[in-house]
């Protein structure tokens, strides 16, 4: 198994890179998706969030009211830390289960938006960082429906490009066209992934 940690700021193109790697046969573990799954109705995760933040974070039909929770934690770092303390361990445990279930010769890609912020770089054979210019990211996030203010605030709350680059084995530049990104992923696969897998199989 080759474990790849994929990270980058919001709007840089992580999901796009993950999809390109999945098309080549990688098993993708999506932290954002798992983060939603661990607080679905009926989960211990949702019970813990309600226990900590009260029933005001539930919708009328008993699901997590993301907007209500976001408005609490966005304004209060202590509340944010409390939420992270509940959700992050659950996400990690579930991600580990998925990884453990992958084949021995699999390439497992974990899309971890906060890989740098949470100090997880050491867990991977290869750390991939996706970058795009600030203004390009903002423009893409606007197309995805965020407001400009929200997009800039989210970008500012994350690690910087320099901090991410410091832990990167490979940096992919996604400031250009989708084809240019696909070409970089193709090269990465041929030059880094396939040889690394070969070394592992031989050991
Ligand atoms: P992330 O997962 O890092 O937040 P995404 O992969 O979702 O980023 O990309 C952000 C948005 O930009 C998406 O809507 C995506 O389709 C679009 N996008 C990604 N790469 C490019 C590109 N090279 N050119 C144009 N749009 C892109």
PDB file of C-alpha atoms and ligand atoms in Angstrom:
ATOM      1  CA  UNK A   1       0.000   0.000   0.000  1.00  0.00           C
ATOM      2  CA  UNK A   2       1.140   3.505  -0.766  1.00  0.00           C
ATOM      3  CA  UNK A   3      -0.423   6.212   1.365  1.00  0.00           C
ATOM      4  CA  UNK A   4      -0.756   9.661  -0.143  1.00  0.00           C
ATOM      5  CA  UNK A   5      -1.847  12.665   1.898  1.00  0.00           C
ATOM      6  CA  UNK A   6      -3.487  15.244  -0.363  1.00  0.00           C
ATOM      7  CA  UNK A   7      -3.905  18.775   0.895  1.00  0.00           C
ATOM      8  CA  UNK A   8      -4.182  22.371  -0.196  1.00  0.00           C
ATOM      9  CA  UNK A   9      -6.184  25.439   0.724  1.00  0.00           C
ATOM     10  CA  UNK A  10      -9.891  25.651   0.094  1.00  0.00           C
ATOM     11  CA  UNK A  11     -10.571  26.099  -3.617  1.00  0.00           C
ATOM     12  CA  UNK A  12      -7.073  24.981  -4.657  1.00  0.00           C
ATOM     13  CA  UNK A  13      -8.324  21.855  -6.423  1.00  0.00           C
ATOM     14  CA  UNK A  14      -7.951  18.959  -3.955  1.00  0.00           C
ATOM     15  CA  UNK A  15     -11.201  17.290  -4.976  1.00  0.00           C
ATOM     16  CA  UNK A  16     -10.232  17.668  -8.623  1.00  0.00           C
ATOM     17  CA  UNK A  17      -6.842  16.018  -8.001  1.00  0.00           C
ATOM     18  CA  UNK A  18      -8.508  13.292  -5.934  1.00  0.00           C
ATOM     19  CA  UNK A  19     -10.836  12.538  -8.857  1.00  0.00           C
ATOM     20  CA  UNK A  20      -7.883  12.374 -11.289  1.00  0.00           C
ATOM     21  CA  UNK A  21      -6.086   9.940  -8.959  1.00  0.00           C
ATOM     22  CA  UNK A  22      -9.262   7.870  -8.494  1.00  0.00           C
ATOM     23  CA  UNK A  23      -9.516   7.607 -12.298  1.00  0.00           C
ATOM     24  CA  UNK A  24      -6.069   5.963 -12.222  1.00  0.00           C
ATOM     25  CA  UNK A  25      -7.258   3.431  -9.681  1.00  0.00           C
ATOM     26  CA  UNK A  26      -6.451   5.056  -6.346  1.00  0.00           C
ATOM     27  CA  UNK A  27      -8.752   4.508  -3.373  1.00  0.00           C
ATOM     28  CA  UNK A  28      -9.798   7.972  -2.197  1.00  0.00           C
ATOM     29  CA  UNK A  29     -10.652   8.642   1.440  1.00  0.00           C
ATOM     30  CA  UNK A  30     -12.474  11.972   1.592  1.00  0.00           C
ATOM     31  CA  UNK A  31     -12.207  13.597   5.031  1.00  0.00           C
ATOM     32  CA  UNK A  32     -14.996  16.096   4.292  1.00  0.00           C
ATOM     33  CA  UNK A  33     -17.392  13.324   3.375  1.00  0.00           C
ATOM     34  CA  UNK A  34     -16.444  11.279   6.429  1.00  0.00           C
ATOM     35  CA  UNK A  35     -16.858  14.396   8.579  1.00  0.00           C
ATOM     36  CA  UNK A  36     -20.478  14.552   7.407  1.00  0.00           C
ATOM     37  CA  UNK A  37     -21.041  10.821   7.900  1.00  0.00           C
ATOM     38  CA  UNK A  38     -19.869  10.761  11.523  1.00  0.00           C
ATOM     39  CA  UNK A  39     -22.563  13.270  12.543  1.00  0.00           C
ATOM     40  CA  UNK A  40     -25.473  11.803  10.591  1.00  0.00           C
ATOM     41  CA  UNK A  41     -28.704  11.270  12.544  1.00  0.00           C
ATOM     42  CA  UNK A  42     -28.435   8.311  14.910  1.00  0.00           C
ATOM     43  CA  UNK A  43     -24.633   8.435  15.223  1.00  0.00           C
ATOM     44  CA  UNK A  44     -22.713   8.725  18.511  1.00  0.00           C
ATOM     45  CA  UNK A  45     -20.985  11.711  16.869  1.00  0.00           C
ATOM     46  CA  UNK A  46     -24.217  13.667  16.536  1.00  0.00           C
ATOM     47  CA  UNK A  47     -25.198  12.742  20.099  1.00  0.00           C
ATOM     48  CA  UNK A  48     -21.858  14.097  21.344  1.00  0.00           C
ATOM     49  CA  UNK A  49     -22.245  17.357  19.392  1.00  0.00           C
ATOM     50  CA  UNK A  50     -25.764  17.876  20.794  1.00  0.00           C
ATOM     51  CA  UNK A  51     -24.500  16.989  24.272  1.00  0.00           C
ATOM     52  CA  UNK A  52     -21.902  19.721  23.990  1.00  0.00           C
ATOM     53  CA  UNK A  53     -23.772  22.446  22.069  1.00  0.00           C
ATOM     54  CA  UNK A  54     -27.396  21.761  22.966  1.00  0.00           C
ATOM     55  CA  UNK A  55     -30.469  20.888  20.886  1.00  0.00           C
ATOM     56  CA  UNK A  56     -30.283  24.284  19.128  1.00  0.00           C
ATOM     57  CA  UNK A  57     -27.836  22.726  16.655  1.00  0.00           C
ATOM     58  CA  UNK A  58     -30.502  20.313  15.374  1.00  0.00           C
ATOM     59  CA  UNK A  59     -32.991  20.922  12.581  1.00  0.00           C
ATOM     60  CA  UNK A  60     -36.687  20.165  13.137  1.00  0.00           C
ATOM     61  CA  UNK A  61     -36.188  16.668  11.725  1.00  0.00           C
ATOM     62  CA  UNK A  62     -33.251  15.843  13.981  1.00  0.00           C
ATOM     63  CA  UNK A  63     -30.338  16.336  11.601  1.00  0.00           C
ATOM     64  CA  UNK A  64     -27.347  18.542  12.328  1.00  0.00           C
ATOM     65  CA  UNK A  65     -28.117  22.184  11.569  1.00  0.00           C
ATOM     66  CA  UNK A  66     -24.775  23.065   9.985  1.00  0.00           C
ATOM     67  CA  UNK A  67     -25.552  26.743   9.645  1.00  0.00           C
ATOM     68  CA  UNK A  68     -26.465  27.044  13.336  1.00  0.00           C
ATOM     69  CA  UNK A  69     -23.343  25.180  14.408  1.00  0.00           C
ATOM     70  CA  UNK A  70     -21.142  27.154  12.010  1.00  0.00           C
ATOM     71  CA  UNK A  71     -22.367  30.453  13.389  1.00  0.00           C
ATOM     72  CA  UNK A  72     -21.468  29.319  16.920  1.00  0.00           C
ATOM     73  CA  UNK A  73     -17.988  28.008  16.166  1.00  0.00           C
ATOM     74  CA  UNK A  74     -17.046  30.692  13.672  1.00  0.00           C
ATOM     75  CA  UNK A  75     -17.389  33.362  16.335  1.00  0.00           C
ATOM     76  CA  UNK A  76     -15.840  31.424  19.213  1.00  0.00           C
ATOM     77  CA  UNK A  77     -12.434  29.686  19.049  1.00  0.00           C
ATOM     78  CA  UNK A  78     -13.122  27.752  22.253  1.00  0.00           C
ATOM     79  CA  UNK A  79     -16.329  26.321  20.781  1.00  0.00           C
ATOM     80  CA  UNK A  80     -14.461  25.492  17.583  1.00  0.00           C
ATOM     81  CA  UNK A  81     -11.818  23.572  19.543  1.00  0.00           C
ATOM     82  CA  UNK A  82     -14.572  21.711  21.406  1.00  0.00           C
ATOM     83  CA  UNK A  83     -16.250  20.728  18.129  1.00  0.00           C
ATOM     84  CA  UNK A  84     -12.947  19.672  16.575  1.00  0.00           C
ATOM     85  CA  UNK A  85     -12.245  17.612  19.701  1.00  0.00           C
ATOM     86  CA  UNK A  86     -15.427  15.647  19.059  1.00  0.00           C
ATOM     87  CA  UNK A  87     -15.342  15.344  15.274  1.00  0.00           C
ATOM     88  CA  UNK A  88     -11.640  14.956  14.439  1.00  0.00           C
ATOM     89  CA  UNK A  89     -11.043  11.734  16.417  1.00  0.00           C
ATOM     90  CA  UNK A  90     -14.167  10.203  14.850  1.00  0.00           C
ATOM     91  CA  UNK A  91     -13.028  11.182  11.362  1.00  0.00           C
ATOM     92  CA  UNK A  92      -9.566   9.760  11.968  1.00  0.00           C
ATOM     93  CA  UNK A  93     -10.930   6.483  13.314  1.00  0.00           C
ATOM     94  CA  UNK A  94     -13.283   6.065  10.354  1.00  0.00           C
ATOM     95  CA  UNK A  95     -10.547   6.979   7.854  1.00  0.00           C
ATOM     96  CA  UNK A  96      -8.279   4.375   9.456  1.00  0.00           C
ATOM     97  CA  UNK A  97     -10.987   1.751   9.017  1.00  0.00           C
ATOM     98  CA  UNK A  98     -11.271   2.549   5.316  1.00  0.00           C
ATOM     99  CA  UNK A  99      -7.490   2.464   4.880  1.00  0.00           C
ATOM    100  CA  UNK A 100      -7.252  -0.849   6.740  1.00  0.00           C
ATOM    101  CA  UNK A 101      -9.832  -2.296   4.345  1.00  0.00           C
ATOM    102  CA  UNK A 102      -7.868  -1.359   1.192  1.00  0.00           C
ATOM    103  CA  UNK A 103      -5.863  -3.958  -0.744  1.00  0.00           C
ATOM    104  CA  UNK A 104      -2.175  -4.445   0.082  1.00  0.00           C
ATOM    105  CA  UNK A 105      -1.147  -3.086  -3.334  1.00  0.00           C
ATOM    106  CA  UNK A 106      -3.565  -0.144  -3.279  1.00  0.00           C
ATOM    107  CA  UNK A 107      -2.695   3.515  -3.650  1.00  0.00           C
ATOM    108  CA  UNK A 108      -4.712   5.169  -0.908  1.00  0.00           C
ATOM    109  CA  UNK A 109      -5.260   8.911  -1.208  1.00  0.00           C
ATOM    110  CA  UNK A 110      -6.499  10.811   1.807  1.00  0.00           C
ATOM    111  CA  UNK A 111      -7.950  14.230   1.023  1.00  0.00           C
ATOM    112  CA  UNK A 112      -7.212  16.110   4.254  1.00  0.00           C
ATOM    113  CA  UNK A 113      -7.932  19.844   4.023  1.00  0.00           C
ATOM    114  CA  UNK A 114      -6.245  20.564   7.373  1.00  0.00           C
ATOM    115  CA  UNK A 115      -3.334  18.124   7.055  1.00  0.00           C
ATOM    116  CA  UNK A 116      -0.802  20.837   7.879  1.00  0.00           C
ATOM    117  CA  UNK A 117      -2.881  22.540  10.575  1.00  0.00           C
ATOM    118  CA  UNK A 118      -3.391  19.222  12.384  1.00  0.00           C
ATOM    119  CA  UNK A 119       0.226  18.038  12.025  1.00  0.00           C
ATOM    120  CA  UNK A 120      -0.519  14.833  10.119  1.00  0.00           C
ATOM    121  CA  UNK A 121       2.131  14.989   7.376  1.00  0.00           C
ATOM    122  CA  UNK A 122       4.224  12.240   8.961  1.00  0.00           C
ATOM    123  CA  UNK A 123       1.498   9.653   8.452  1.00  0.00           C
ATOM    124  CA  UNK A 124       1.945   9.492   4.672  1.00  0.00           C
ATOM    125  CA  UNK A 125       4.454   8.034   2.242  1.00  0.00           C
ATOM    126  CA  UNK A 126       3.906  11.004  -0.032  1.00  0.00           C
ATOM    127  CA  UNK A 127       2.447  14.420   0.801  1.00  0.00           C
ATOM    128  CA  UNK A 128       0.850  16.135  -2.195  1.00  0.00           C
ATOM    129  CA  UNK A 129       0.045  19.825  -1.995  1.00  0.00           C
ATOM    130  CA  UNK A 130      -2.236  21.509  -4.539  1.00  0.00           C
ATOM    131  CA  UNK A 131      -1.783  25.228  -5.027  1.00  0.00           C
ATOM    132  CA  UNK A 132      -3.534  27.945  -6.990  1.00  0.00           C
ATOM    133  CA  UNK A 133      -3.173  31.730  -6.912  1.00  0.00           C
ATOM    134  CA  UNK A 134      -5.231  33.462  -4.266  1.00  0.00           C
ATOM    135  CA  UNK A 135      -7.415  35.348  -6.740  1.00  0.00           C
ATOM    136  CA  UNK A 136      -7.987  32.205  -8.806  1.00  0.00           C
ATOM    137  CA  UNK A 137      -9.135  30.355  -5.675  1.00  0.00           C
ATOM    138  CA  UNK A 138     -11.464  33.181  -4.696  1.00  0.00           C
ATOM    139  CA  UNK A 139     -12.958  33.247  -8.213  1.00  0.00           C
ATOM    140  CA  UNK A 140     -13.501  29.463  -8.175  1.00  0.00           C
ATOM    141  CA  UNK A 141     -15.111  29.604  -4.739  1.00  0.00           C
ATOM    142  CA  UNK A 142     -17.480  32.335  -5.945  1.00  0.00           C
ATOM    143  CA  UNK A 143     -18.517  30.036  -8.780  1.00  0.00           C
ATOM    144  CA  UNK A 144     -19.126  27.346  -6.169  1.00  0.00           C
ATOM    145  CA  UNK A 145     -21.581  29.674  -4.422  1.00  0.00           C
ATOM    146  CA  UNK A 146     -19.552  31.220  -1.590  1.00  0.00           C
ATOM    147  CA  UNK A 147     -19.637  34.970  -1.054  1.00  0.00           C
ATOM    148  CA  UNK A 148     -16.366  36.802  -1.622  1.00  0.00           C
ATOM    149  CA  UNK A 149     -16.159  37.734   2.064  1.00  0.00           C
ATOM    150  CA  UNK A 150     -16.703  34.139   3.146  1.00  0.00           C
ATOM    151  CA  UNK A 151     -14.179  32.819   0.617  1.00  0.00           C
ATOM    152  CA  UNK A 152     -11.472  35.233   1.799  1.00  0.00           C
ATOM    153  CA  UNK A 153     -12.221  34.593   5.484  1.00  0.00           C
ATOM    154  CA  UNK A 154     -11.948  30.826   4.999  1.00  0.00           C
ATOM    155  CA  UNK A 155      -8.697  31.140   3.096  1.00  0.00           C
ATOM    156  CA  UNK A 156      -7.242  33.445   5.767  1.00  0.00           C
ATOM    157  CA  UNK A 157      -8.179  30.984   8.542  1.00  0.00           C
ATOM    158  CA  UNK A 158      -6.087  28.193   6.956  1.00  0.00           C
ATOM    159  CA  UNK A 159      -2.354  27.535   6.804  1.00  0.00           C
ATOM    160  CA  UNK A 160      -0.339  29.551   4.296  1.00  0.00           C
ATOM    161  CA  UNK A 161       1.127  28.236   1.036  1.00  0.00           C
ATOM    162  CA  UNK A 162       4.573  28.431   2.654  1.00  0.00           C
ATOM    163  CA  UNK A 163       3.481  26.267   5.592  1.00  0.00           C
ATOM    164  CA  UNK A 164       2.007  23.677   3.245  1.00  0.00           C
ATOM    165  CA  UNK A 165       5.039  23.727   0.963  1.00  0.00           C
ATOM    166  CA  UNK A 166       7.268  23.008   3.955  1.00  0.00           C
ATOM    167  CA  UNK A 167       5.734  19.529   4.347  1.00  0.00           C
ATOM    168  CA  UNK A 168       5.141  18.779   0.639  1.00  0.00           C
ATOM    169  CA  UNK A 169       6.906  16.016  -1.255  1.00  0.00           C
ATOM    170  CA  UNK A 170       5.238  17.194  -4.463  1.00  0.00           C
ATOM    171  CA  UNK A 171       3.522  20.509  -5.224  1.00  0.00           C
ATOM    172  CA  UNK A 172       0.905  20.576  -7.996  1.00  0.00           C
ATOM    173  CA  UNK A 173       0.159  23.962  -9.541  1.00  0.00           C
ATOM    174  CA  UNK A 174      -3.526  24.355 -10.338  1.00  0.00           C
ATOM    175  CA  UNK A 175      -3.512  28.024 -11.320  1.00  0.00           C
ATOM    176  CA  UNK A 176      -3.956  27.099 -14.980  1.00  0.00           C
ATOM    177  CA  UNK A 177      -6.352  25.056 -17.069  1.00  0.00           C
ATOM    178  CA  UNK A 178      -7.739  21.663 -15.991  1.00  0.00           C
ATOM    179  CA  UNK A 179      -5.639  19.981 -18.704  1.00  0.00           C
ATOM    180  CA  UNK A 180      -2.455  21.368 -17.194  1.00  0.00           C
ATOM    181  CA  UNK A 181      -3.405  19.865 -13.835  1.00  0.00           C
ATOM    182  CA  UNK A 182      -4.231  16.516 -15.431  1.00  0.00           C
ATOM    183  CA  UNK A 183      -0.796  16.465 -17.086  1.00  0.00           C
ATOM    184  CA  UNK A 184       0.902  17.056 -13.729  1.00  0.00           C
ATOM    185  CA  UNK A 185      -1.091  14.240 -12.137  1.00  0.00           C
ATOM    186  CA  UNK A 186      -0.150  11.933 -15.003  1.00  0.00           C
ATOM    187  CA  UNK A 187       3.530  12.746 -14.459  1.00  0.00           C
ATOM    188  CA  UNK A 188       3.209  12.317 -10.716  1.00  0.00           C
ATOM    189  CA  UNK A 189       1.651   8.896 -11.220  1.00  0.00           C
ATOM    190  CA  UNK A 190       4.364   7.710 -13.612  1.00  0.00           C
ATOM    191  CA  UNK A 191       7.352   9.246 -11.843  1.00  0.00           C
ATOM    192  CA  UNK A 192       6.493   9.002  -8.164  1.00  0.00           C
ATOM    193  CA  UNK A 193       3.559   6.682  -7.499  1.00  0.00           C
ATOM    194  CA  UNK A 194       4.377   3.711  -9.725  1.00  0.00           C
ATOM    195  CA  UNK A 195       8.077   3.574  -8.692  1.00  0.00           C
ATOM    196  CA  UNK A 196       7.196   3.938  -4.996  1.00  0.00           C
ATOM    197  CA  UNK A 197       4.667   1.120  -5.267  1.00  0.00           C
ATOM    198  CA  UNK A 198       7.285  -1.037  -6.963  1.00  0.00           C
ATOM    199  CA  UNK A 199       9.757  -0.455  -4.140  1.00  0.00           C
ATOM    200  CA  UNK A 200       7.143  -1.435  -1.617  1.00  0.00           C
ATOM    201  CA  UNK A 201       6.128  -4.590  -3.445  1.00  0.00           C
ATOM    202  CA  UNK A 202       9.755  -5.618  -3.672  1.00  0.00           C
ATOM    203  CA  UNK A 203      10.408  -5.116   0.050  1.00  0.00           C
TER     204      UNK A 203
HETATM  205  P1  LIG B   1     -10.888  21.999  -3.141  1.00  0.00           P
HETATM  206  O1  LIG B   1     -11.332  20.552  -3.049  1.00  0.00           O
HETATM  207  O2  LIG B   1      -9.415  22.174  -2.906  1.00  0.00           O
HETATM  208  O3  LIG B   1     -11.696  22.961  -2.316  1.00  0.00           O
HETATM  209  P2  LIG B   1     -11.970  21.801  -5.830  1.00  0.00           P
HETATM  210  O4  LIG B   1     -11.249  20.672  -6.489  1.00  0.00           O
HETATM  211  O5  LIG B   1     -13.359  21.557  -5.332  1.00  0.00           O
HETATM  212  O6  LIG B   1     -11.072  22.446  -4.658  1.00  0.00           O
HETATM  213  O7  LIG B   1     -11.931  23.035  -6.846  1.00  0.00           O
HETATM  214  C1  LIG B   1     -12.609  24.262  -6.526  1.00  0.00           C
HETATM  215  C2  LIG B   1     -13.520  24.658  -7.688  1.00  0.00           C
HETATM  216  O8  LIG B   1     -12.713  25.032  -8.803  1.00  0.00           O
HETATM  217  C3  LIG B   1     -14.402  23.517  -8.163  1.00  0.00           C
HETATM  218  O9  LIG B   1     -15.632  24.042  -8.537  1.00  0.00           O
HETATM  219  C4  LIG B   1     -13.632  22.965  -9.363  1.00  0.00           C
HETATM  220  O10 LIG B   1     -14.488  22.365 -10.312  1.00  0.00           O
HETATM  221  C5  LIG B   1     -12.959  24.208  -9.929  1.00  0.00           C
HETATM  222  N1  LIG B   1     -11.652  23.938 -10.530  1.00  0.00           N
HETATM  223  C6  LIG B   1     -10.669  23.142 -10.066  1.00  0.00           C
HETATM  224  N2  LIG B   1      -9.572  23.182 -10.856  1.00  0.00           N
HETATM  225  C7  LIG B   1      -9.870  24.036 -11.857  1.00  0.00           C
HETATM  226  C8  LIG B   1      -9.138  24.522 -13.008  1.00  0.00           C
HETATM  227  N3  LIG B   1      -7.878  24.143 -13.265  1.00  0.00           N
HETATM  228  N4  LIG B   1      -9.754  25.420 -13.811  1.00  0.00           N
HETATM  229  C9  LIG B   1     -11.019  25.819 -13.550  1.00  0.00           C
HETATM  230  N5  LIG B   1     -11.762  25.419 -12.492  1.00  0.00           N
HETATM  231  C10 LIG B   1     -11.202  24.533 -11.654  1.00  0.00           C
END
